[in-house]
mmCIF file of N, CA and C in Angstrom:
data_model
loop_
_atom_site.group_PDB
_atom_site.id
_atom_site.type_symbol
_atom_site.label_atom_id
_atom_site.label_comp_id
_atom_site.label_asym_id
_atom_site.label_seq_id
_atom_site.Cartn_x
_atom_site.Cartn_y
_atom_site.Cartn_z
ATOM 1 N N UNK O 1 -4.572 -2.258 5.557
ATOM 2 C CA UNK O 1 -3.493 -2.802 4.768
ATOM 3 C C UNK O 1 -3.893 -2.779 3.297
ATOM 4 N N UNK O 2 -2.795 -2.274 2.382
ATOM 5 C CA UNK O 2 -3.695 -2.172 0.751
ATOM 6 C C UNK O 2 -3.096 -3.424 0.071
ATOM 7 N N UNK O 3 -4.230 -3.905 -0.631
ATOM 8 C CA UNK O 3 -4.039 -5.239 -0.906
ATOM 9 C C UNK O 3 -3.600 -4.946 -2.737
ATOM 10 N N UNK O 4 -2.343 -5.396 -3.137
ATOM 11 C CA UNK O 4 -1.738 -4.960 -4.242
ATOM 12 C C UNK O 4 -2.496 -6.049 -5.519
ATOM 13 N N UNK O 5 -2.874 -5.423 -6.695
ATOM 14 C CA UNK O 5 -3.059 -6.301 -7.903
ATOM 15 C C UNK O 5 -2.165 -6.021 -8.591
ATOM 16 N N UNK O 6 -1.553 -7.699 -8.956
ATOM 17 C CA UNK O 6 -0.161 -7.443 -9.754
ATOM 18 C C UNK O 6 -0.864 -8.390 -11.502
ATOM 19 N N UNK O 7 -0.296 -7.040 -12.102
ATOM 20 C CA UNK O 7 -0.520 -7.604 -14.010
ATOM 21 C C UNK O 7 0.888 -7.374 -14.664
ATOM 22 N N UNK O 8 0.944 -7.576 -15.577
ATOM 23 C CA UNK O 8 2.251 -8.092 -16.692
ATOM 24 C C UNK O 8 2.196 -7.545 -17.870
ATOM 25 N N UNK O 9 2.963 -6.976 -18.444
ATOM 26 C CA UNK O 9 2.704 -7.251 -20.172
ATOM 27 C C UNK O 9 4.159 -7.452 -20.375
ATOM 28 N N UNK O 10 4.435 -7.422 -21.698
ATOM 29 C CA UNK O 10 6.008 -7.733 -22.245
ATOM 30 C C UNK O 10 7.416 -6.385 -22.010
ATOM 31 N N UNK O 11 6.200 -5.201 -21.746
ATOM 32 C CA UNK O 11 7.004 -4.181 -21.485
ATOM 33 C C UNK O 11 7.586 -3.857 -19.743
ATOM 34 N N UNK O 12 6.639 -4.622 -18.833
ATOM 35 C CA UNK O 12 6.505 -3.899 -17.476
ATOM 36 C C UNK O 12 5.777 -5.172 -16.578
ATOM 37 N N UNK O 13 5.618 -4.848 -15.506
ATOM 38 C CA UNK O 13 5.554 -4.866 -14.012
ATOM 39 C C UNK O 13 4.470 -4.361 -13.386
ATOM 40 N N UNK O 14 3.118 -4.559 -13.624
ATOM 41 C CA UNK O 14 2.157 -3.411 -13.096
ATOM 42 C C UNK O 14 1.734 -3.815 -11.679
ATOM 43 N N UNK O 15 1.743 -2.969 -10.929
ATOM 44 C CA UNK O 15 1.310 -3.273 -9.122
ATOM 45 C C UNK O 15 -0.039 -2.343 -9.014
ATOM 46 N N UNK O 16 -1.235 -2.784 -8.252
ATOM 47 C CA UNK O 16 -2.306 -1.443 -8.288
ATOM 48 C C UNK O 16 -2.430 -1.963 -6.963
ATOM 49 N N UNK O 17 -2.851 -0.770 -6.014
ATOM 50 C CA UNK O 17 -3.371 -0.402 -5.065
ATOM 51 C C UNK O 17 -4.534 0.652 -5.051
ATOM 52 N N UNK O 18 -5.596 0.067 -4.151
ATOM 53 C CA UNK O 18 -6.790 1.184 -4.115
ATOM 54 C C UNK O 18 -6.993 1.646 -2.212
ATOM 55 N N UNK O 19 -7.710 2.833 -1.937
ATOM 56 C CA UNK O 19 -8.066 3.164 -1.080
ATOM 57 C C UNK O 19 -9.151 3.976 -1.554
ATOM 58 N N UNK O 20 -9.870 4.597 -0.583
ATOM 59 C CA UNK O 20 -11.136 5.652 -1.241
ATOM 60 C C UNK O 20 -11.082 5.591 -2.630
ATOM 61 N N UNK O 21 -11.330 6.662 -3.022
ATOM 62 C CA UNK O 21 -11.325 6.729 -4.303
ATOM 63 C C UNK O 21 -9.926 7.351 -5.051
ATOM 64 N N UNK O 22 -9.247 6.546 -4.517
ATOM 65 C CA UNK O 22 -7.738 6.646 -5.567
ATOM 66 C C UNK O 22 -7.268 5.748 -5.427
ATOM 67 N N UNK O 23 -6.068 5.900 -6.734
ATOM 68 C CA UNK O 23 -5.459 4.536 -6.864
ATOM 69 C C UNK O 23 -3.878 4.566 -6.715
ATOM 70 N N UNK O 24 -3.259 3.529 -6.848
ATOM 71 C CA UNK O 24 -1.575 3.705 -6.222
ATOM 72 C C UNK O 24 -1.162 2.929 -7.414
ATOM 73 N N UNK O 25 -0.227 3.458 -8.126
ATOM 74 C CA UNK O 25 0.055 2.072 -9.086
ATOM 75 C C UNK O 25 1.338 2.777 -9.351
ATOM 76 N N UNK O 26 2.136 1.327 -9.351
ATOM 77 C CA UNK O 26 3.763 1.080 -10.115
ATOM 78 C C UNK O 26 4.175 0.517 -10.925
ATOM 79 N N UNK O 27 4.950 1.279 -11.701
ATOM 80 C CA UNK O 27 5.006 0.034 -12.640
ATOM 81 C C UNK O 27 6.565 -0.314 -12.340
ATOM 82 N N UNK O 28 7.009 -1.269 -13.147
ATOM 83 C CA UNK O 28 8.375 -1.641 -13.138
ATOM 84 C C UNK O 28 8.577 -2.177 -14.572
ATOM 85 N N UNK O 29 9.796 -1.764 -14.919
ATOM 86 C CA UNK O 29 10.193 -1.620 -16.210
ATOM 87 C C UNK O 29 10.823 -2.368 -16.519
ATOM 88 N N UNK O 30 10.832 -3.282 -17.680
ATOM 89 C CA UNK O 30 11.908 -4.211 -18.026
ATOM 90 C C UNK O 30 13.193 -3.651 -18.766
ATOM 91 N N UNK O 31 13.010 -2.687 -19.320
ATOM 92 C CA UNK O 31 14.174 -1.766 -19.176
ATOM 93 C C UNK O 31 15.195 -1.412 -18.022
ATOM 94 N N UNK O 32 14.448 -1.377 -17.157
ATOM 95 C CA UNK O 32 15.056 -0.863 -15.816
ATOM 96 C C UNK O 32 14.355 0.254 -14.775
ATOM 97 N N UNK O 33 14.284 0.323 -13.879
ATOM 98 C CA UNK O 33 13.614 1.348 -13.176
ATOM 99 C C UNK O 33 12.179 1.321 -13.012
ATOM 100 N N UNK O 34 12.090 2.050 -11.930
ATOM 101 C CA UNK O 34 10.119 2.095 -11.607
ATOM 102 C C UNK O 34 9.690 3.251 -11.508
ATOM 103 N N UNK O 35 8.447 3.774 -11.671
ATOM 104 C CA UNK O 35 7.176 4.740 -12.035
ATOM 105 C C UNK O 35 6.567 4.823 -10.699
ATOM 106 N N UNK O 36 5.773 5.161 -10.283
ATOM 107 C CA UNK O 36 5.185 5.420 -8.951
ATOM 108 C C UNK O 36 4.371 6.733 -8.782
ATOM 109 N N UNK O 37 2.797 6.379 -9.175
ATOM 110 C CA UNK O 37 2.323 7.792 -8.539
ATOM 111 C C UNK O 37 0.294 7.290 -8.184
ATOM 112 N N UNK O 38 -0.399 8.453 -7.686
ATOM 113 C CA UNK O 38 -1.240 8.276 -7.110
ATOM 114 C C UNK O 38 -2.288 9.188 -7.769
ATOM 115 N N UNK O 39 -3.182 8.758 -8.535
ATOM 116 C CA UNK O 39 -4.723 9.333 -8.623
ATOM 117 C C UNK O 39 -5.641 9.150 -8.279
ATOM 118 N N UNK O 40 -6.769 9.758 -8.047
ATOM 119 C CA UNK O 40 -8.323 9.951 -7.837
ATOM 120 C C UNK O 40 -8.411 9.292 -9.382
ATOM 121 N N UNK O 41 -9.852 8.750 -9.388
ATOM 122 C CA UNK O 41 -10.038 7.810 -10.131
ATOM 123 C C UNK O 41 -11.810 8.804 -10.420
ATOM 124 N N UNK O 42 -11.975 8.839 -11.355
ATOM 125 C CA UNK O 42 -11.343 8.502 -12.465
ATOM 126 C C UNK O 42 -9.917 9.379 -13.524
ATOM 127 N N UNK O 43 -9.856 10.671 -12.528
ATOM 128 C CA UNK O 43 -8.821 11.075 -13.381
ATOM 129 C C UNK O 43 -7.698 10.900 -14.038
ATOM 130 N N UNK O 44 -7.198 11.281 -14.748
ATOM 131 C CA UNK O 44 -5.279 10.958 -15.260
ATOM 132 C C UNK O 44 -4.645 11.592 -14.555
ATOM 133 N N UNK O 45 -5.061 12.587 -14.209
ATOM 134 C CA UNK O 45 -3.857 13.639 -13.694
ATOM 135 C C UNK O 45 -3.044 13.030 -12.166
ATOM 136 N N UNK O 46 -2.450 12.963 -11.660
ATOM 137 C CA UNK O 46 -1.808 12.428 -10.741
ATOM 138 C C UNK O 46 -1.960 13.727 -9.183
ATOM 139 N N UNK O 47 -1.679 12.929 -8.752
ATOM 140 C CA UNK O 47 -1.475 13.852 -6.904
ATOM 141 C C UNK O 47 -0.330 13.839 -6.268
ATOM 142 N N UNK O 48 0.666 12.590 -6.711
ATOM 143 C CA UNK O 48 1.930 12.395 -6.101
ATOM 144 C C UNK O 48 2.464 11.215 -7.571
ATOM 145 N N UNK O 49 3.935 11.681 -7.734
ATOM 146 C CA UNK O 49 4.734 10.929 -8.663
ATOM 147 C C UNK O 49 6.239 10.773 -8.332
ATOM 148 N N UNK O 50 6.733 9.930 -8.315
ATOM 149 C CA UNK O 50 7.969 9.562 -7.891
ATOM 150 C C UNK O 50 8.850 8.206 -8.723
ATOM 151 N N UNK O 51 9.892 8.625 -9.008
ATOM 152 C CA UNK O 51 10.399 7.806 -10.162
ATOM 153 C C UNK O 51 11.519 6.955 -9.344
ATOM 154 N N UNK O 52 12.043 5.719 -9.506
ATOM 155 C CA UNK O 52 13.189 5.278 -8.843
ATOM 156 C C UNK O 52 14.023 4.897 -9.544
ATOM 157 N N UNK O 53 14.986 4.012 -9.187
ATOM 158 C CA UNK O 53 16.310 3.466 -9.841
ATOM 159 C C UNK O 53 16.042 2.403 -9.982
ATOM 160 N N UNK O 54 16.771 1.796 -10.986
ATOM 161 C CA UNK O 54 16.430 -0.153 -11.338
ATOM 162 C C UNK O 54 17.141 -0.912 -10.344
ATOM 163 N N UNK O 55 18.321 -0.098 -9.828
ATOM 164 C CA UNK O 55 18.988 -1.001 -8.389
ATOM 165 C C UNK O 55 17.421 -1.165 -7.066
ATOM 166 N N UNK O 56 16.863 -0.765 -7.064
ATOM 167 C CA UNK O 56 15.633 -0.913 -5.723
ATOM 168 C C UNK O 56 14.974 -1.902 -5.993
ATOM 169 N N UNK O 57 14.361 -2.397 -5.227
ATOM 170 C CA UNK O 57 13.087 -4.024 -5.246
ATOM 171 C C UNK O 57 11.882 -3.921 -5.243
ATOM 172 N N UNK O 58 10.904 -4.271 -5.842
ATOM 173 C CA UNK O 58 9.657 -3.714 -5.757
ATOM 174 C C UNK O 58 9.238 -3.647 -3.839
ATOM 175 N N UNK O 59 9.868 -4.200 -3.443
ATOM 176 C CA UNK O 59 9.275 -4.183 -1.857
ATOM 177 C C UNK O 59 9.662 -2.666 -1.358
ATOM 178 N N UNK O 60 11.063 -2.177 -1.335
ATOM 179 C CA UNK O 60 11.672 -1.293 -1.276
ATOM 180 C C UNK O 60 10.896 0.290 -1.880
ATOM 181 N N UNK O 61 10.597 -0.239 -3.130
ATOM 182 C CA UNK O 61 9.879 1.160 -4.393
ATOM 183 C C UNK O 61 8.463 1.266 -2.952
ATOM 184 N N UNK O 62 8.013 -0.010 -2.963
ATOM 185 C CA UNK O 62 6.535 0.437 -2.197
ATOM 186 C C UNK O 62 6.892 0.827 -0.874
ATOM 187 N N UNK O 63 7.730 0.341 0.168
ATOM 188 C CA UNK O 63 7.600 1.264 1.167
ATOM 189 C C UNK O 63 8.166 2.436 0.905
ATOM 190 N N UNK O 64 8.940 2.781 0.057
ATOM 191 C CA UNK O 64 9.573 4.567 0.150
ATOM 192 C C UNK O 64 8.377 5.532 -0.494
ATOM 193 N N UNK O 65 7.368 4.907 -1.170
ATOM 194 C CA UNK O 65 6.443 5.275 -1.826
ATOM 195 C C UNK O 65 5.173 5.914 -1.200
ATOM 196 N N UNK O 66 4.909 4.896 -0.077
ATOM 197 C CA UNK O 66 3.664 4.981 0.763
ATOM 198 C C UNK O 66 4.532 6.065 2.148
ATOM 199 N N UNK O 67 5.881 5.998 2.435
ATOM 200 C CA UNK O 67 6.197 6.744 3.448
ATOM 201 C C UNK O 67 6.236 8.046 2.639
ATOM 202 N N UNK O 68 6.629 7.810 1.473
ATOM 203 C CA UNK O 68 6.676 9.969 1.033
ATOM 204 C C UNK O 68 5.306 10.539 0.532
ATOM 205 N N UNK O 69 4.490 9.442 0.178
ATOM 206 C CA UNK O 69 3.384 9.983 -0.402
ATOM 207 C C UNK O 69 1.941 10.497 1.103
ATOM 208 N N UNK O 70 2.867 9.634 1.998
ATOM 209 C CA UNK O 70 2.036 10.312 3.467
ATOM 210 C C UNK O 70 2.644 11.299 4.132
ATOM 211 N N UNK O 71 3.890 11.602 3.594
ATOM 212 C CA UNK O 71 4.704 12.763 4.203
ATOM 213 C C UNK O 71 4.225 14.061 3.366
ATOM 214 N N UNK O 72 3.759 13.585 2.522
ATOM 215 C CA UNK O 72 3.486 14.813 1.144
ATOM 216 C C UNK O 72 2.181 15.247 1.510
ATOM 217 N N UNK O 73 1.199 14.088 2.310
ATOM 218 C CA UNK O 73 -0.318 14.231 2.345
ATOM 219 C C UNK O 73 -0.398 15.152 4.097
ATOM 220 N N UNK O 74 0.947 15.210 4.836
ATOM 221 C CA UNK O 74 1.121 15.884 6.296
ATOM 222 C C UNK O 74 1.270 16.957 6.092
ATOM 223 N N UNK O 75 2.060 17.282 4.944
ATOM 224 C CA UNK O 75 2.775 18.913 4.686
ATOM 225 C C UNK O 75 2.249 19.607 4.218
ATOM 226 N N UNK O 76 0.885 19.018 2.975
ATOM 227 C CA UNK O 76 -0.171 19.436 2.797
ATOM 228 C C UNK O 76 -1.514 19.813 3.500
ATOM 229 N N UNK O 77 -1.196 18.760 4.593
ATOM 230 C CA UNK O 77 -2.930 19.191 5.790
ATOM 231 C C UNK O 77 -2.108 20.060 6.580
ATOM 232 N N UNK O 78 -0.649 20.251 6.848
ATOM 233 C CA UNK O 78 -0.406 21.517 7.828
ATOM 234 C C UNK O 78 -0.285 22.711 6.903
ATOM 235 N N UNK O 79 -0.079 22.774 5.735
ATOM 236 C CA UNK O 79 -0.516 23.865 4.648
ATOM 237 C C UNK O 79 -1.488 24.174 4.861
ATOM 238 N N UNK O 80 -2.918 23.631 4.640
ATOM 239 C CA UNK O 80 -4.019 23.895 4.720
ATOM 240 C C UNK O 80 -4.514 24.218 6.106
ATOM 241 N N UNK O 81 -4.455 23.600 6.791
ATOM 242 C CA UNK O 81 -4.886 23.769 8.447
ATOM 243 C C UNK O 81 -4.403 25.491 9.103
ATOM 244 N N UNK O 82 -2.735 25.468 9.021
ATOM 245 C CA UNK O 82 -2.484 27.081 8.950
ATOM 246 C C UNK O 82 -3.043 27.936 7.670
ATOM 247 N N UNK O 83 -3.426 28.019 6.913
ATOM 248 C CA UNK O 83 -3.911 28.952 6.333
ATOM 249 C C UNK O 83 -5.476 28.969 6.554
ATOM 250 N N UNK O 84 -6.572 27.786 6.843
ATOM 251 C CA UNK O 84 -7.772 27.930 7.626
ATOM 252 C C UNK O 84 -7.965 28.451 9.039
ATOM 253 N N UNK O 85 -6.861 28.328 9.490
ATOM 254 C CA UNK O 85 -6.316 28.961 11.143
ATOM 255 C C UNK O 85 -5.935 30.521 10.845
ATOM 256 N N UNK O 86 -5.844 31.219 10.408
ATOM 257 C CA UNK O 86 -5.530 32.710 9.439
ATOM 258 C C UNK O 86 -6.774 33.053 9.246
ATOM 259 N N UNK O 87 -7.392 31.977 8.102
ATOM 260 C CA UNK O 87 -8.484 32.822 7.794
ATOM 261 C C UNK O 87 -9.295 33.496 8.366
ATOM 262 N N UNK O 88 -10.016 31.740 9.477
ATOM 263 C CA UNK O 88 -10.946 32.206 11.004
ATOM 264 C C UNK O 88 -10.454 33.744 11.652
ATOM 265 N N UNK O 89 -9.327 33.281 11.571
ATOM 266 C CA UNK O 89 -8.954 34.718 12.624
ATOM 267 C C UNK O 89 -9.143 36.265 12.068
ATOM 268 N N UNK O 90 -9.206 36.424 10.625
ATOM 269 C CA UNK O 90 -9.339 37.669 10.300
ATOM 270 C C UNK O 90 -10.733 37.392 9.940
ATOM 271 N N UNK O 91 -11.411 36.677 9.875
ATOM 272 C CA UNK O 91 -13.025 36.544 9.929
ATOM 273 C C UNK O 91 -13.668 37.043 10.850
ATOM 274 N N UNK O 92 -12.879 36.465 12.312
ATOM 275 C CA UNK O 92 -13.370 36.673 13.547
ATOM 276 C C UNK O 92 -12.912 38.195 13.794
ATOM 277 N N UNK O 93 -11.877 38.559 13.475
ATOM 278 C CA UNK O 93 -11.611 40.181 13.666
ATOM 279 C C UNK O 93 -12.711 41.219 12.753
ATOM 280 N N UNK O 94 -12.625 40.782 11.953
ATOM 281 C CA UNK O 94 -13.802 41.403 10.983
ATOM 282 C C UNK O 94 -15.354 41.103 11.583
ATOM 283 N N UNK O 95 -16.096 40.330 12.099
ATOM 284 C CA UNK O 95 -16.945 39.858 12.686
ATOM 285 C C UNK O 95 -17.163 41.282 13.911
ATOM 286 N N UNK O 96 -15.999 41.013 15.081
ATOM 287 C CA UNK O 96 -16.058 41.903 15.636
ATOM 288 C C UNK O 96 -16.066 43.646 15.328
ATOM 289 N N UNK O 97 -15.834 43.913 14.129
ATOM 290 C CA UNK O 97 -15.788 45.250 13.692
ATOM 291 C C UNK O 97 -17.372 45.909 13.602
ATOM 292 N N UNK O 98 -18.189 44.709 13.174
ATOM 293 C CA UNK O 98 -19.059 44.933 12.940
ATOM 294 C C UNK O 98 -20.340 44.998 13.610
ATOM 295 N N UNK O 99 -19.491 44.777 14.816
ATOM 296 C CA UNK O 99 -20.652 44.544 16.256
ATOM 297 C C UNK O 99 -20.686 46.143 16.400
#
């Protein structure tokens, strides 16, 4: 279960979540609307980003957040998994050429 740290400033809403070595953080805007994305730490660059509407609830932003950002992390290991499943195989054909 990820245990959320919630901070404030005059502009926003900040929520952090950690696991391994990345982090989950949202913000929420006093303007309106929320931010949502996921880095490896220490980098900036992000892995998953997703923006919402100011009609949603922070409860709402976090579960649609954690369900797409694990749907994103499935479509990516079956990306990878079939193209390591390819590789082996013309490895293993090549392997045999050489017997």
């Amino acid at each position: 279960m990820l245990e959320w740290i919630i901070e404030s400033n005059k502009y926003e809403e900040i929520h952090k979540a950690y696991f391994g070595n990345c982090e989950i953080t949202i913000l929420k805007f006093v303007a309106g609307g929320y931010s949502a994305w996921v880095r490896k730490i220490p980098s900036v660059a992000t892995i998953f980003k997703k923006n919402y509407d100011y009609k949603c609830s922070m409860k709402e932003v976090k579960e649609d957040f954690l369900k797409s950002f694990r749907e994103f992390l499935d479509e990516r290991t079956i990306y990878w998994m079939t193209l390591q499943h390819d590789f082996w195989r013309e490895v293993q054909w090549l392997d045999e050429e050489d017997e």
